[in-house]
Tab-separated table of C-alpha atoms in Angstrom:
chain	number	residue	atom	x	y	z
L	196	ASN	CA	-6.443	10.681	20.100
L	197	SER	CA	-3.124	10.700	18.643
L	198	PRO	CA	-3.287	8.998	14.463
L	199	VAL	CA	0.067	7.320	16.058
L	200	GLY	CA	-2.143	4.889	18.153
L	201	LEU	CA	-3.862	3.978	15.241
L	202	LEU	CA	-3.788	-0.016	15.253
L	203	TRP	CA	-3.351	-0.845	11.147
L	204	ARG	CA	-4.575	-4.410	10.197
L	205	LEU	CA	-4.249	-6.827	6.929
L	206	ASP	CA	-6.156	-9.866	6.633
L	207	GLY	CA	-5.693	-10.913	9.857
L	208	ILE	CA	-2.127	-9.293	10.379
L	209	ASP	CA	-1.303	-5.933	12.175
L	210	ILE	CA	1.088	-3.928	10.030
L	211	TYR	CA	2.764	-0.807	10.272
L	212	ASN	CA	1.785	2.495	9.553
L	213	PRO	CA	0.837	1.955	5.454
L	214	ASN	CA	2.071	5.329	3.731
L	215	HIS	CA	4.404	6.494	1.871
L	216	PHE	CA	6.489	8.672	4.136
L	217	GLY	CA	5.263	7.351	6.843
L	218	ALA	CA	7.448	6.696	9.940
L	219	LEU	CA	7.856	6.920	14.080
L	220	GLY	CA	5.899	9.965	15.148
L	221	THR	CA	4.049	11.192	12.409
L	222	THR	CA	0.923	10.884	11.608
L	223	GLY	CA	0.725	8.779	8.595
L	224	GLY	CA	1.425	10.216	5.235
L	225	PRO	CA	0.393	12.221	2.212
L	226	VAL	CA	-0.016	9.252	-0.016
L	227	SER	CA	-1.296	4.983	0.567
L	228	ILE	CA	0.041	2.332	-0.351
L	229	LEU	CA	-2.591	0.684	0.555
L	230	ASN	CA	-4.893	0.355	-3.137
L	231	ASN	CA	-8.253	0.826	-2.812
L	232	ASN	CA	-8.763	-1.415	-6.028
L	233	LEU	CA	-7.446	-4.446	-4.061
L	234	LEU	CA	-9.264	-3.756	-0.928
L	235	SER	CA	-12.860	-5.931	-0.045
L	236	ASN	CA	-14.394	-4.420	2.674
L	237	SER	CA	-12.646	-2.963	6.089
L	238	ASP	CA	-14.121	-2.107	9.339
L	239	PHE	CA	-12.824	1.415	11.212
L	240	PHE	CA	-13.307	1.791	15.188
L	241	THR	CA	-12.700	4.189	17.212
L	242	GLY	CA	-12.788	4.847	20.779
L	243	ALA	CA	-14.347	1.179	21.984
L	244	PHE	CA	-13.562	-1.450	19.703
L	245	PRO	CA	-13.816	-5.453	20.441
L	246	ALA	CA	-11.394	-7.493	22.056
L	247	GLU	CA	-9.501	-9.420	19.360
L	248	TYR	CA	-7.910	-5.950	18.634
L	249	GLY	CA	-4.763	-5.305	21.309
L	250	ASN	CA	-1.832	-2.819	21.230
L	251	ALA	CA	-4.358	0.368	20.035
L	252	LEU	CA	-5.487	3.375	22.085
L	253	SER	CA	-7.191	5.400	19.483
L	254	GLY	CA	-8.897	3.349	17.224
L	255	VAL	CA	-8.351	0.230	14.436
L	256	PHE	CA	-8.400	0.056	10.968
L	257	ASP	CA	-9.037	-3.683	9.832
L	258	LEU	CA	-8.733	-4.145	5.966
L	259	ASN	CA	-9.245	-7.068	4.061
L	260	MET	CA	-7.594	-7.591	0.238
L	261	ARG	CA	-10.126	-9.312	-2.035
L	262	SER	CA	-9.080	-12.792	-4.027
L	263	GLY	CA	-8.174	-12.220	-8.076
L	264	ASN	CA	-10.649	-13.202	-10.766
L	265	ASN	CA	-10.724	-16.829	-10.740
L	266	GLU	CA	-12.248	-16.613	-14.210
L	267	GLN	CA	-11.089	-14.607	-16.630
L	268	PHE	CA	-7.983	-13.045	-16.494
L	269	GLU	CA	-8.096	-8.696	-16.070
L	270	PHE	CA	-5.648	-6.130	-16.724
L	271	VAL	CA	-5.811	-2.741	-15.891
L	272	GLY	CA	-3.688	0.595	-16.375
L	273	ALA	CA	-4.720	4.246	-14.502
L	274	ILE	CA	-2.930	7.473	-14.396
L	275	GLY	CA	-4.022	9.583	-11.730
L	276	PHE	CA	-2.426	11.778	-8.157
L	277	ASN	CA	-1.258	7.815	-6.886
L	278	GLY	CA	0.756	7.404	-9.318
L	279	PHE	CA	0.878	5.217	-13.168
L	280	GLU	CA	-0.815	1.993	-11.894
L	281	PHE	CA	-0.602	-1.422	-13.470
L	282	GLY	CA	-2.634	-4.535	-12.691
L	283	ALA	CA	-3.318	-8.152	-13.196
L	284	GLU	CA	-5.255	-10.828	-12.417
L	285	GLY	CA	-6.758	-13.827	-13.220
L	286	PRO	CA	-6.672	-17.559	-12.549
L	287	LEU	CA	-4.192	-20.028	-11.181
L	288	GLY	CA	-4.125	-23.342	-12.355
L	289	LYS	CA	-5.843	-25.896	-14.311
L	290	ASN	CA	-8.859	-25.977	-11.440
L	291	LYS	CA	-9.980	-22.022	-11.676
L	292	LYS	CA	-10.589	-22.302	-8.351
L	293	ALA	CA	-7.480	-20.363	-7.388
L	294	SER	CA	-6.443	-16.532	-8.412
L	295	PHE	CA	-3.453	-14.002	-8.437
L	296	LEU	CA	-4.317	-10.013	-7.861
L	297	ILE	CA	-0.893	-7.928	-8.374
L	298	ASP	CA	-0.842	-4.508	-8.841
L	299	TYR	CA	2.352	-2.239	-9.147
L	300	ARG	CA	2.244	2.386	-8.895
L	301	TYR	CA	5.430	4.275	-9.966
L	302	SER	CA	5.076	7.855	-8.433
L	303	THR	CA	3.539	10.503	-11.197
L	304	LEU	CA	5.755	13.420	-10.428
L	305	ALA	CA	8.870	11.342	-10.645
L	306	VAL	CA	7.786	10.279	-14.087
L	307	PHE	CA	7.263	14.065	-14.992
L	308	GLN	CA	10.142	14.892	-13.657
L	309	ALA	CA	12.322	12.008	-15.616
L	310	VAL	CA	10.647	13.958	-18.803
L	311	ASN	CA	12.344	17.045	-18.120
L	312	LEU	CA	9.409	19.114	-17.047
L	313	SER	CA	11.208	19.614	-13.432
L	314	ASN	CA	10.210	23.287	-14.115
L	315	VAL	CA	6.554	22.553	-13.712
L	316	ILE	CA	6.934	20.366	-10.909
L	317	GLY	CA	9.687	22.019	-8.511
L	318	SER	CA	12.715	21.116	-7.019
L	319	SER	CA	12.038	18.395	-4.449
L	320	VAL	CA	9.710	15.824	-5.976
L	321	PRO	CA	8.804	12.801	-4.167
L	322	GLN	CA	9.590	9.355	-5.683
L	323	TYR	CA	7.566	6.175	-4.400
L	324	GLN	CA	6.552	2.635	-6.028
L	325	ASP	CA	4.102	0.046	-4.480
L	326	LEU	CA	3.852	-2.918	-5.123
L	327	THR	CA	1.035	-5.303	-3.970
L	328	PHE	CA	-0.102	-8.765	-4.493
L	329	LYS	CA	-2.499	-11.653	-3.456
L	330	ILE	CA	-2.743	-15.644	-4.168
L	331	ASP	CA	-5.529	-17.252	-2.821
L	332	ILE	CA	-5.825	-21.057	-3.142
L	333	PRO	CA	-9.622	-22.579	-2.081
L	334	THR	CA	-9.057	-26.432	-1.401
L	335	GLU	CA	-12.100	-29.072	-0.627
L	336	LYS	CA	-9.816	-31.093	1.914
L	337	TYR	CA	-7.375	-28.373	3.041
L	338	GLY	CA	-9.157	-25.480	3.274
L	339	ARG	CA	-8.231	-21.917	1.878
L	340	PHE	CA	-4.687	-20.905	1.262
L	341	SER	CA	-3.918	-17.485	0.919
L	342	LEU	CA	-0.453	-15.459	0.378
L	343	PHE	CA	-0.125	-12.243	0.359
L	344	GLY	CA	2.297	-8.978	0.563
L	345	MET	CA	2.198	-5.099	0.236
L	346	GLY	CA	5.640	-2.852	-0.216
L	347	GLY	CA	6.577	0.622	-0.993
L	348	ILE	CA	9.464	2.629	-1.350
L	349	SER	CA	9.552	6.602	-0.512
L	350	TYR	CA	12.630	9.313	-0.960
L	351	ILE	CA	12.608	12.930	-1.270
L	352	GLU	CA	15.321	15.552	-1.303
L	353	ILE	CA	14.379	19.119	-0.107
L	354	ASN	CA	17.943	20.952	-0.842
L	355	ASP	CA	17.055	24.288	0.455
L	356	SER	CA	20.890	25.408	1.295
L	357	GLU	CA	21.189	27.269	-1.752
L	358	LYS	CA	18.148	29.816	-1.178
L	359	ASP	CA	18.408	33.075	0.713
L	360	ALA	CA	16.787	32.625	4.128
L	361	SER	CA	14.984	35.020	3.622
L	362	GLU	CA	12.730	33.007	0.759
L	363	PHE	CA	9.765	30.771	1.688
L	364	SER	CA	10.386	27.098	1.999
L	365	TYR	CA	9.235	23.689	3.244
L	366	GLY	CA	11.864	22.661	5.689
L	367	LEU	CA	14.295	24.902	7.494
L	368	SER	CA	15.862	27.774	5.602
L	369	GLY	CA	19.431	26.922	4.600
L	370	THR	CA	19.636	23.367	5.112
L	371	ASP	CA	19.170	20.001	2.844
L	372	THR	CA	16.651	17.327	4.157
L	373	ASP	CA	16.658	14.053	2.745
L	374	PHE	CA	13.848	11.781	3.699
L	375	GLY	CA	13.219	8.074	2.572
L	376	SER	CA	11.180	5.511	4.183
L	377	ASP	CA	10.455	1.862	3.304
L	378	LEU	CA	7.942	-0.552	4.449
L	379	GLY	CA	7.954	-4.650	3.434
L	380	ILE	CA	5.366	-7.212	4.650
L	381	LEU	CA	4.449	-10.516	3.830
L	382	GLY	CA	1.755	-12.632	5.436
L	383	PHE	CA	0.181	-16.226	5.044
L	384	ASN	CA	-3.173	-17.697	6.190
L	385	HIS	CA	-4.474	-21.220	6.030
L	386	THR	CA	-8.561	-20.860	6.841
L	387	TYR	CA	-9.497	-24.238	7.994
L	388	PHE	CA	-13.673	-25.235	8.995
L	389	PHE	CA	-13.385	-28.349	10.755
């Protein structure tokens, strides 16, 4: 079945395609906005899936974000294919039960272009960045509250109008293509056990 029929769910809320350069009618996108360092567990169903999931034909990808460290502050920095990454997590407040988690990534190739390495990486450089966060506040009387969000900005220019039509082209020869997609998700959960 087509990936267009896949239902994405994050912390119990249905979300749109969580990939950079993903748009309606495409099969996803080459780079995920989801950061695997922030996920706790997930369920992936193909074919038949439980009745709690609707609006899907080909499958369900049910993801959950982990909570931040509520005992001490931790920081991360990384460089990889998905980009330059900076993250932080730690306790929120004095009671040391609440926590926060935040992570930001910026396109590695865009950084290379900014430092004038265009001759190494080419002219069509994907520009993207994303931010993911979660604030988790467990209480004894009122249950658990969590606020989470995920956002990404993607943009690429493929300029082929100056090329000869016989040259190899990623797009249509002799045309310029500008493509971009943005995604923003904000969710709030309140869990209370009677």
